[in-house]
PDB file of C-alpha atoms in Angstrom:
ATOM      1  CA  MET Q1132      98.641 135.895 129.297  1.00  0.00           C
ATOM      2  CA  GLU Q1133      98.782 133.100 131.842  1.00  0.00           C
ATOM      3  CA  GLU Q1134     102.220 131.892 132.889  1.00  0.00           C
ATOM      4  CA  ILE Q1135     102.178 128.093 132.714  1.00  0.00           C
ATOM      5  CA  ILE Q1136     105.927 127.429 133.111  1.00  0.00           C
ATOM      6  CA  LYS Q1137     108.395 129.746 134.820  1.00  0.00           C
ATOM      7  CA  LEU Q1138     112.076 129.221 135.549  1.00  0.00           C
ATOM      8  CA  SER Q1139     113.599 131.856 137.840  1.00  0.00           C
ATOM      9  CA  GLY Q1140     117.350 132.014 138.443  1.00  0.00           C
ATOM     10  CA  VAL Q1141     117.782 128.283 137.820  1.00  0.00           C
ATOM     11  CA  ASN Q1142     121.287 126.838 138.257  1.00  0.00           C
ATOM     12  CA  LYS Q1143     122.370 123.229 137.783  1.00  0.00           C
ATOM     13  CA  LEU Q1144     125.908 121.918 138.217  1.00  0.00           C
ATOM     14  CA  TYR Q1145     127.009 118.349 137.533  1.00  0.00           C
ATOM     15  CA  LYS Q1146     130.035 117.212 139.521  1.00  0.00           C
ATOM     16  CA  SER Q1147     132.333 114.227 139.145  1.00  0.00           C
ATOM     17  CA  LYS Q1148     135.643 113.314 140.759  1.00  0.00           C
ATOM     18  CA  ASN Q1149     137.690 115.099 138.140  1.00  0.00           C
ATOM     19  CA  ASP Q1150     135.378 117.646 136.636  1.00  0.00           C
ATOM     20  CA  GLU Q1151     132.267 119.778 136.993  1.00  0.00           C
ATOM     21  CA  VAL Q1152     129.926 120.989 134.302  1.00  0.00           C
ATOM     22  CA  CYS Q1153     127.588 123.957 134.575  1.00  0.00           C
ATOM     23  CA  ALA Q1154     124.478 122.716 132.731  1.00  0.00           C
ATOM     24  CA  LEU Q1155     122.299 125.721 133.589  1.00  0.00           C
ATOM     25  CA  SER Q1156     123.408 129.151 134.787  1.00  0.00           C
ATOM     26  CA  ASP Q1157     120.868 131.686 136.109  1.00  0.00           C
ATOM     27  CA  VAL Q1158     118.207 130.641 133.604  1.00  0.00           C
ATOM     28  CA  ASN Q1159     115.042 132.737 133.491  1.00  0.00           C
ATOM     29  CA  LEU Q1160     112.296 131.615 131.115  1.00  0.00           C
ATOM     30  CA  THR Q1161     108.530 132.040 131.001  1.00  0.00           C
ATOM     31  CA  VAL Q1162     106.172 129.990 128.815  1.00  0.00           C
ATOM     32  CA  TYR Q1163     102.579 131.118 128.423  1.00  0.00           C
ATOM     33  CA  ARG Q1164      99.513 128.932 128.117  1.00  0.00           C
ATOM     34  CA  GLY Q1165      98.693 127.800 124.597  1.00  0.00           C
ATOM     35  CA  GLU Q1166     101.933 128.764 122.865  1.00  0.00           C
ATOM     36  CA  ILE Q1167     104.621 126.691 121.172  1.00  0.00           C
ATOM     37  CA  VAL Q1168     108.093 127.614 122.381  1.00  0.00           C
ATOM     38  CA  GLY Q1169     111.331 126.233 120.975  1.00  0.00           C
ATOM     39  CA  VAL Q1170     114.623 125.852 122.829  1.00  0.00           C
ATOM     40  CA  ILE Q1171     117.705 125.564 120.652  1.00  0.00           C
ATOM     41  CA  GLY Q1172     121.444 125.439 121.143  1.00  0.00           C
ATOM     42  CA  PHE Q1173     124.515 123.418 120.294  1.00  0.00           C
ATOM     43  CA  SER Q1174     124.958 119.911 121.715  1.00  0.00           C
ATOM     44  CA  GLY Q1175     125.709 120.142 125.426  1.00  0.00           C
ATOM     45  CA  ALA Q1176     124.239 123.637 125.750  1.00  0.00           C
ATOM     46  CA  GLY Q1177     121.841 122.549 128.508  1.00  0.00           C
ATOM     47  CA  LYS Q1178     118.604 122.069 126.554  1.00  0.00           C
ATOM     48  CA  SER Q1179     117.690 118.637 127.891  1.00  0.00           C
ATOM     49  CA  THR Q1180     118.631 119.594 131.446  1.00  0.00           C
ATOM     50  CA  LEU Q1181     116.237 122.533 131.182  1.00  0.00           C
ATOM     51  CA  VAL Q1182     113.382 120.228 130.150  1.00  0.00           C
ATOM     52  CA  ARG Q1183     114.228 117.731 132.893  1.00  0.00           C
ATOM     53  CA  CYS Q1184     114.041 120.534 135.445  1.00  0.00           C
ATOM     54  CA  ILE Q1185     110.550 121.432 134.228  1.00  0.00           C
ATOM     55  CA  ASN Q1186     109.174 117.951 134.944  1.00  0.00           C
ATOM     56  CA  ALA Q1187     111.369 117.519 138.047  1.00  0.00           C
ATOM     57  CA  LEU Q1188     113.466 114.680 136.668  1.00  0.00           C
ATOM     58  CA  GLU Q1189     116.331 116.975 137.684  1.00  0.00           C
ATOM     59  CA  THR Q1190     116.460 119.228 140.737  1.00  0.00           C
ATOM     60  CA  PRO Q1191     118.151 122.622 140.329  1.00  0.00           C
ATOM     61  CA  ASP Q1192     120.939 123.511 142.753  1.00  0.00           C
ATOM     62  CA  SER Q1193     119.247 126.891 143.168  1.00  0.00           C
ATOM     63  CA  GLY Q1194     116.393 128.880 141.696  1.00  0.00           C
ATOM     64  CA  ASN Q1195     112.721 128.045 141.253  1.00  0.00           C
ATOM     65  CA  VAL Q1196     110.772 126.060 138.669  1.00  0.00           C
ATOM     66  CA  THR Q1197     107.042 126.764 138.694  1.00  0.00           C
ATOM     67  CA  VAL Q1198     104.679 124.658 136.577  1.00  0.00           C
ATOM     68  CA  LEU Q1199     100.917 125.211 136.548  1.00  0.00           C
ATOM     69  CA  GLY Q1200     101.316 127.476 139.554  1.00  0.00           C
ATOM     70  CA  LYS Q1201     103.257 124.970 141.654  1.00  0.00           C
ATOM     71  CA  ASN Q1202     106.922 124.989 142.672  1.00  0.00           C
ATOM     72  CA  VAL Q1203     107.833 121.535 141.381  1.00  0.00           C
ATOM     73  CA  ASN Q1204     110.865 121.131 143.634  1.00  0.00           C
ATOM     74  CA  GLY Q1205     108.794 121.686 146.754  1.00  0.00           C
ATOM     75  CA  LEU Q1206     106.165 119.053 146.008  1.00  0.00           C
ATOM     76  CA  LYS Q1207     105.647 115.844 147.921  1.00  0.00           C
ATOM     77  CA  THR Q1208     105.888 112.629 145.895  1.00  0.00           C
ATOM     78  CA  ALA Q1209     102.126 112.152 145.524  1.00  0.00           C
ATOM     79  CA  ASP Q1210     101.599 115.753 144.409  1.00  0.00           C
ATOM     80  CA  LEU Q1211     104.527 115.526 141.990  1.00  0.00           C
ATOM     81  CA  LEU Q1212     103.079 112.393 140.373  1.00  0.00           C
ATOM     82  CA  LYS Q1213      99.751 114.168 140.012  1.00  0.00           C
ATOM     83  CA  LEU Q1214     101.444 117.157 138.364  1.00  0.00           C
ATOM     84  CA  ARG Q1215     103.443 114.960 135.994  1.00  0.00           C
ATOM     85  CA  ARG Q1216     100.199 113.521 134.621  1.00  0.00           C
ATOM     86  CA  LYS Q1217      99.503 117.017 133.328  1.00  0.00           C
ATOM     87  CA  ILE Q1218     102.865 117.047 131.526  1.00  0.00           C
ATOM     88  CA  GLY Q1219     103.214 114.824 128.453  1.00  0.00           C
ATOM     89  CA  MET Q1220     106.750 113.902 127.375  1.00  0.00           C
ATOM     90  CA  ILE Q1221     107.988 112.882 123.920  1.00  0.00           C
ATOM     91  CA  PHE Q1222     111.548 111.634 123.403  1.00  0.00           C
ATOM     92  CA  GLN Q1223     113.924 111.229 120.481  1.00  0.00           C
ATOM     93  CA  GLY Q1224     114.147 107.468 121.052  1.00  0.00           C
ATOM     94  CA  PHE Q1225     110.345 106.986 121.339  1.00  0.00           C
ATOM     95  CA  ASN Q1226     110.713 104.998 124.625  1.00  0.00           C
ATOM     96  CA  LEU Q1227     108.011 102.504 123.692  1.00  0.00           C
ATOM     97  CA  LEU Q1228     107.553  99.184 125.493  1.00  0.00           C
ATOM     98  CA  GLN Q1229     108.777  96.661 122.949  1.00  0.00           C
ATOM     99  CA  GLN Q1230     106.842  93.685 124.376  1.00  0.00           C
ATOM    100  CA  LYS Q1231     103.490  95.471 124.321  1.00  0.00           C
ATOM    101  CA  THR Q1232     101.248  96.195 121.353  1.00  0.00           C
ATOM    102  CA  VAL Q1233     100.686  99.725 120.140  1.00  0.00           C
ATOM    103  CA  LEU Q1234      97.298  99.786 121.880  1.00  0.00           C
ATOM    104  CA  LYS Q1235      98.747  98.606 125.187  1.00  0.00           C
ATOM    105  CA  ASN Q1236     101.600 101.106 124.968  1.00  0.00           C
ATOM    106  CA  VAL Q1237      99.098 103.963 124.868  1.00  0.00           C
ATOM    107  CA  ALA Q1238      96.765 102.426 127.453  1.00  0.00           C
ATOM    108  CA  PHE Q1239      99.609 101.800 129.914  1.00  0.00           C
ATOM    109  CA  PRO Q1240      99.835 105.300 131.508  1.00  0.00           C
ATOM    110  CA  LEU Q1241      96.071 105.329 131.915  1.00  0.00           C
ATOM    111  CA  GLU Q1242      96.119 102.005 133.742  1.00  0.00           C
ATOM    112  CA  VAL Q1243      98.942 103.280 135.964  1.00  0.00           C
ATOM    113  CA  ALA Q1244      96.739 106.282 136.779  1.00  0.00           C
ATOM    114  CA  GLY Q1245      93.976 103.906 137.913  1.00  0.00           C
ATOM    115  CA  VAL Q1246      91.744 103.880 134.841  1.00  0.00           C
ATOM    116  CA  LYS Q1247      89.896 100.596 134.276  1.00  0.00           C
ATOM    117  CA  ARG Q1248      91.533  98.451 131.594  1.00  0.00           C
ATOM    118  CA  LYS Q1249      88.469  98.512 129.318  1.00  0.00           C
ATOM    119  CA  ASP Q1250      88.179 102.302 129.522  1.00  0.00           C
ATOM    120  CA  ALA Q1251      91.936 102.734 129.031  1.00  0.00           C
ATOM    121  CA  ALA Q1252      91.842 100.571 125.901  1.00  0.00           C
ATOM    122  CA  LYS Q1253      88.899 102.544 124.510  1.00  0.00           C
ATOM    123  CA  LYS Q1254      90.650 105.871 124.982  1.00  0.00           C
ATOM    124  CA  ALA Q1255      93.922 104.498 123.609  1.00  0.00           C
ATOM    125  CA  GLU Q1256      92.115 103.329 120.473  1.00  0.00           C
ATOM    126  CA  GLU Q1257      90.544 106.767 120.010  1.00  0.00           C
ATOM    127  CA  LEU Q1258      93.915 108.493 120.350  1.00  0.00           C
ATOM    128  CA  LEU Q1259      95.611 106.116 117.908  1.00  0.00           C
ATOM    129  CA  LYS Q1260      92.870 106.689 115.356  1.00  0.00           C
ATOM    130  CA  GLU Q1261      93.402 110.426 115.799  1.00  0.00           C
ATOM    131  CA  MET Q1262      97.109 109.838 115.078  1.00  0.00           C
ATOM    132  CA  GLY Q1263      96.229 107.948 111.885  1.00  0.00           C
ATOM    133  CA  LEU Q1264      97.149 104.561 113.347  1.00  0.00           C
ATOM    134  CA  GLY Q1265      93.749 102.922 113.637  1.00  0.00           C
ATOM    135  CA  ASP Q1266      94.998  99.948 111.634  1.00  0.00           C
ATOM    136  CA  LYS Q1267      98.065  99.384 113.852  1.00  0.00           C
ATOM    137  CA  LEU Q1268      96.409  98.671 117.208  1.00  0.00           C
ATOM    138  CA  LYS Q1269      97.723  95.104 117.446  1.00  0.00           C
ATOM    139  CA  ALA Q1270     101.134  95.823 115.941  1.00  0.00           C
ATOM    140  CA  TYR Q1271     104.333  95.896 118.004  1.00  0.00           C
ATOM    141  CA  PRO Q1272     106.838  98.777 117.938  1.00  0.00           C
ATOM    142  CA  ALA Q1273     109.364  96.740 115.948  1.00  0.00           C
ATOM    143  CA  GLN Q1274     106.833  96.514 113.114  1.00  0.00           C
ATOM    144  CA  LEU Q1275     106.472 100.288 112.784  1.00  0.00           C
ATOM    145  CA  SER Q1276     108.388 102.980 110.935  1.00  0.00           C
ATOM    146  CA  GLY Q1277     110.087 105.759 112.861  1.00  0.00           C
ATOM    147  CA  GLY Q1278     107.276 108.183 112.141  1.00  0.00           C
ATOM    148  CA  GLN Q1279     104.652 105.679 113.253  1.00  0.00           C
ATOM    149  CA  LYS Q1280     106.561 105.014 116.484  1.00  0.00           C
ATOM    150  CA  GLN Q1281     106.635 108.729 117.233  1.00  0.00           C
ATOM    151  CA  ARG Q1282     102.891 108.984 116.589  1.00  0.00           C
ATOM    152  CA  VAL Q1283     102.365 106.187 119.114  1.00  0.00           C
ATOM    153  CA  ALA Q1284     104.585 108.087 121.565  1.00  0.00           C
ATOM    154  CA  ILE Q1285     102.520 111.237 121.002  1.00  0.00           C
ATOM    155  CA  ALA Q1286      99.272 109.325 121.560  1.00  0.00           C
ATOM    156  CA  ARG Q1287     100.711 107.931 124.792  1.00  0.00           C
ATOM    157  CA  ALA Q1288     101.786 111.419 125.897  1.00  0.00           C
ATOM    158  CA  LEU Q1289      98.223 112.651 125.336  1.00  0.00           C
ATOM    159  CA  ALA Q1290      96.603 109.771 127.231  1.00  0.00           C
ATOM    160  CA  ASN Q1291      96.214 111.619 130.535  1.00  0.00           C
ATOM    161  CA  ASP Q1292      94.965 114.824 128.862  1.00  0.00           C
ATOM    162  CA  PRO Q1293      98.050 116.894 129.675  1.00  0.00           C
ATOM    163  CA  GLU Q1294      98.140 120.672 129.676  1.00  0.00           C
ATOM    164  CA  ILE Q1295     101.801 120.727 128.653  1.00  0.00           C
ATOM    165  CA  LEU Q1296     103.701 118.698 126.048  1.00  0.00           C
ATOM    166  CA  LEU Q1297     107.499 118.563 126.321  1.00  0.00           C
ATOM    167  CA  CYS Q1298     109.291 117.385 123.171  1.00  0.00           C
ATOM    168  CA  ASP Q1299     112.948 116.522 123.764  1.00  0.00           C
ATOM    169  CA  GLU Q1300     114.451 116.257 120.273  1.00  0.00           C
ATOM    170  CA  ALA Q1301     111.303 114.467 119.152  1.00  0.00           C
ATOM    171  CA  THR Q1302     112.121 114.695 115.427  1.00  0.00           C
ATOM    172  CA  SER Q1303     115.905 114.202 115.527  1.00  0.00           C
ATOM    173  CA  ALA Q1304     115.714 110.508 114.631  1.00  0.00           C
ATOM    174  CA  LEU Q1305     113.398 111.090 111.664  1.00  0.00           C
ATOM    175  CA  ASP Q1306     113.986 111.999 108.035  1.00  0.00           C
ATOM    176  CA  ALA Q1307     113.051 115.481 106.818  1.00  0.00           C
ATOM    177  CA  GLU Q1308     109.661 114.525 105.372  1.00  0.00           C
ATOM    178  CA  THR Q1309     108.572 112.539 108.440  1.00  0.00           C
ATOM    179  CA  SER Q1310     109.881 115.273 110.725  1.00  0.00           C
ATOM    180  CA  ALA Q1311     107.702 117.814 108.907  1.00  0.00           C
ATOM    181  CA  GLN Q1312     104.665 115.539 109.352  1.00  0.00           C
ATOM    182  CA  ILE Q1313     105.285 115.207 113.088  1.00  0.00           C
ATOM    183  CA  LEU Q1314     105.718 118.966 113.481  1.00  0.00           C
ATOM    184  CA  LYS Q1315     102.448 119.520 111.609  1.00  0.00           C
ATOM    185  CA  LEU Q1316     100.786 117.071 113.986  1.00  0.00           C
ATOM    186  CA  LEU Q1317     102.190 118.871 117.047  1.00  0.00           C
ATOM    187  CA  LYS Q1318     100.911 122.201 115.724  1.00  0.00           C
ATOM    188  CA  SER Q1319      97.480 120.666 115.156  1.00  0.00           C
ATOM    189  CA  ILE Q1320      97.446 119.293 118.713  1.00  0.00           C
ATOM    190  CA  ASN Q1321      98.363 122.727 120.023  1.00  0.00           C
ATOM    191  CA  GLU Q1322      95.596 124.402 118.033  1.00  0.00           C
ATOM    192  CA  THR Q1323      92.805 121.885 118.619  1.00  0.00           C
ATOM    193  CA  ARG Q1324      93.545 120.923 122.221  1.00  0.00           C
ATOM    194  CA  GLY Q1325      95.097 124.155 123.451  1.00  0.00           C
ATOM    195  CA  ILE Q1326      98.074 122.255 124.839  1.00  0.00           C
ATOM    196  CA  THR Q1327     101.200 124.288 125.555  1.00  0.00           C
ATOM    197  CA  VAL Q1328     104.187 122.803 123.700  1.00  0.00           C
ATOM    198  CA  VAL Q1329     107.897 123.145 124.444  1.00  0.00           C
ATOM    199  CA  ILE Q1330     110.159 121.815 121.679  1.00  0.00           C
ATOM    200  CA  ILE Q1331     113.858 121.048 122.172  1.00  0.00           C
ATOM    201  CA  ALA Q1332     115.516 120.791 118.768  1.00  0.00           C
ATOM    202  CA  HIS Q1333     118.873 120.477 117.060  1.00  0.00           C
ATOM    203  CA  GLN Q1334     117.769 122.062 113.806  1.00  0.00           C
ATOM    204  CA  LEU Q1335     116.754 125.643 113.099  1.00  0.00           C
ATOM    205  CA  SER Q1336     114.195 124.396 110.562  1.00  0.00           C
ATOM    206  CA  VAL Q1337     112.272 122.622 113.339  1.00  0.00           C
ATOM    207  CA  ILE Q1338     112.001 125.817 115.369  1.00  0.00           C
ATOM    208  CA  LYS Q1339     111.087 127.902 112.306  1.00  0.00           C
ATOM    209  CA  ASN Q1340     108.384 125.494 111.153  1.00  0.00           C
ATOM    210  CA  ALA Q1341     106.675 124.879 114.474  1.00  0.00           C
ATOM    211  CA  CYS Q1342     107.347 127.581 117.049  1.00  0.00           C
ATOM    212  CA  ALA Q1343     106.097 131.095 117.708  1.00  0.00           C
ATOM    213  CA  ARG Q1344     108.841 131.938 120.199  1.00  0.00           C
ATOM    214  CA  VAL Q1345     112.372 130.682 120.653  1.00  0.00           C
ATOM    215  CA  ALA Q1346     114.912 130.607 123.475  1.00  0.00           C
ATOM    216  CA  VAL Q1347     118.578 130.292 122.526  1.00  0.00           C
ATOM    217  CA  ILE Q1348     120.742 128.548 125.102  1.00  0.00           C
ATOM    218  CA  ASP Q1349     124.534 128.472 125.047  1.00  0.00           C
ATOM    219  CA  GLY Q1350     126.885 127.094 127.670  1.00  0.00           C
ATOM    220  CA  GLY Q1351     124.013 126.701 130.115  1.00  0.00           C
ATOM    221  CA  LYS Q1352     122.954 130.343 129.760  1.00  0.00           C
ATOM    222  CA  LEU Q1353     119.744 131.553 128.155  1.00  0.00           C
ATOM    223  CA  CYS Q1354     121.196 134.257 125.961  1.00  0.00           C
ATOM    224  CA  GLU Q1355     118.284 135.344 123.769  1.00  0.00           C
ATOM    225  CA  THR Q1356     114.514 134.903 123.642  1.00  0.00           C
ATOM    226  CA  GLY Q1357     111.799 136.343 121.432  1.00  0.00           C
ATOM    227  CA  ALA Q1358     109.593 135.804 118.405  1.00  0.00           C
ATOM    228  CA  VAL Q1359     111.193 133.271 116.045  1.00  0.00           C
ATOM    229  CA  GLU Q1360     111.196 135.556 113.023  1.00  0.00           C
ATOM    230  CA  GLU Q1361     112.657 138.458 114.998  1.00  0.00           C
ATOM    231  CA  VAL Q1362     115.400 136.468 116.717  1.00  0.00           C
ATOM    232  CA  PHE Q1363     116.562 134.701 113.564  1.00  0.00           C
ATOM    233  CA  SER Q1364     116.330 137.718 111.262  1.00  0.00           C
ATOM    234  CA  ASN Q1365     117.986 140.106 113.691  1.00  0.00           C
ATOM    235  CA  PRO Q1366     120.147 138.115 116.136  1.00  0.00           C
ATOM    236  CA  GLN Q1367     121.422 140.105 119.091  1.00  0.00           C
ATOM    237  CA  THR Q1368     124.013 137.691 120.494  1.00  0.00           C
ATOM    238  CA  ALA Q1369     127.089 135.901 119.225  1.00  0.00           C
ATOM    239  CA  ALA Q1370     125.537 132.554 120.215  1.00  0.00           C
ATOM    240  CA  THR Q1371     122.522 133.065 117.945  1.00  0.00           C
ATOM    241  CA  LYS Q1372     124.724 134.214 115.088  1.00  0.00           C
ATOM    242  CA  ARG Q1373     126.807 131.038 115.442  1.00  0.00           C
ATOM    243  CA  LEU Q1374     123.649 128.930 115.329  1.00  0.00           C
ATOM    244  CA  LEU Q1375     122.493 130.659 112.154  1.00  0.00           C
ATOM    245  CA  ALA Q1376     125.862 129.907 110.538  1.00  0.00           C
ATOM    246  CA  PHE Q1377     124.996 126.220 110.847  1.00  0.00           C
ATOM    247  CA  GLU Q1378     121.508 126.493 109.340  1.00  0.00           C
ATOM    248  CA  GLY Q1379     120.501 123.259 107.635  1.00  0.00           C
ATOM    249  CA  GLU Q1380     122.912 121.186 109.682  1.00  0.00           C
ATOM    250  CA  ASP Q1381     122.603 119.218 112.915  1.00  0.00           C
ATOM    251  CA  LEU Q1382     123.994 121.180 115.833  1.00  0.00           C
TER     252      LEU Q1382
END
C-alpha cells in the first residue's frame, strides 16, 4: 500500500505567558492511499492540530510530516501552495463566502489557481450538480440549510481535483439525519474518485459509519490505531475505553 500521509515523531507545543499546552506528543501515523481514516478523541485532545500539521497550517516543533512524498515543513511557499491544491479541506463552520453565490463559491479556488472564469464556472456547475445542488447555483449561503452548505463546501474542496480530503468535524454542526447523508456522500467520493479521506470527529457513530481505520488521540498522544471494528470491540487503552463510555454523546 502506498503511504500518502505520514507523521513521524511529531511534537507541537503552544506557549503563552502563563501556560504551555502540549497539543501533540511524539505522534506517529500513516495513512494509505484510497482509505478513509478517522481521528477521534475528547475536546482538546489534539485532533485539529494534527490536521493542521498535515496541510502545514501549523508547523511542528519537531518531527516530520510527509504528504504525497514531500516533507511539508521543508517546502518553499510556491511548492507548498501547489501541494495544498491537492489537499481539499472541509470545516465544521462551512467557511463559505457569504457575499458570493453558491456557484461563485465553488469556482473561486479554481480562479485563484489560474483557471479561466468561464471554465471555472463550468466545472463548479458540474460539481454542484454532482452534489445534488444543480438548482441552487444562484443562491447565497444564507439561503441554504446546513446540509446544503456542507455540500457546497465539499464541492469547493473537490474543485482542484485533490488527492486528499481532510474533514475537520465536518458533520458536528448537522443533525443526525443530515450528518448521515454527508457521511454517505464522503464515502461515495472516496469510492468513485479514489480520494483519501481523513475525518476528525467528536462522535463515535461518525467514525463507525464512515471509516475503515481509526486513530484514538488523548492528551496529544496517539494511543491506539487499527481497524474500527477491532479497536472499538476490543479496546487496548484506557483512553479508548473512556471514549466508548460516552458513545452516543458529543465528546
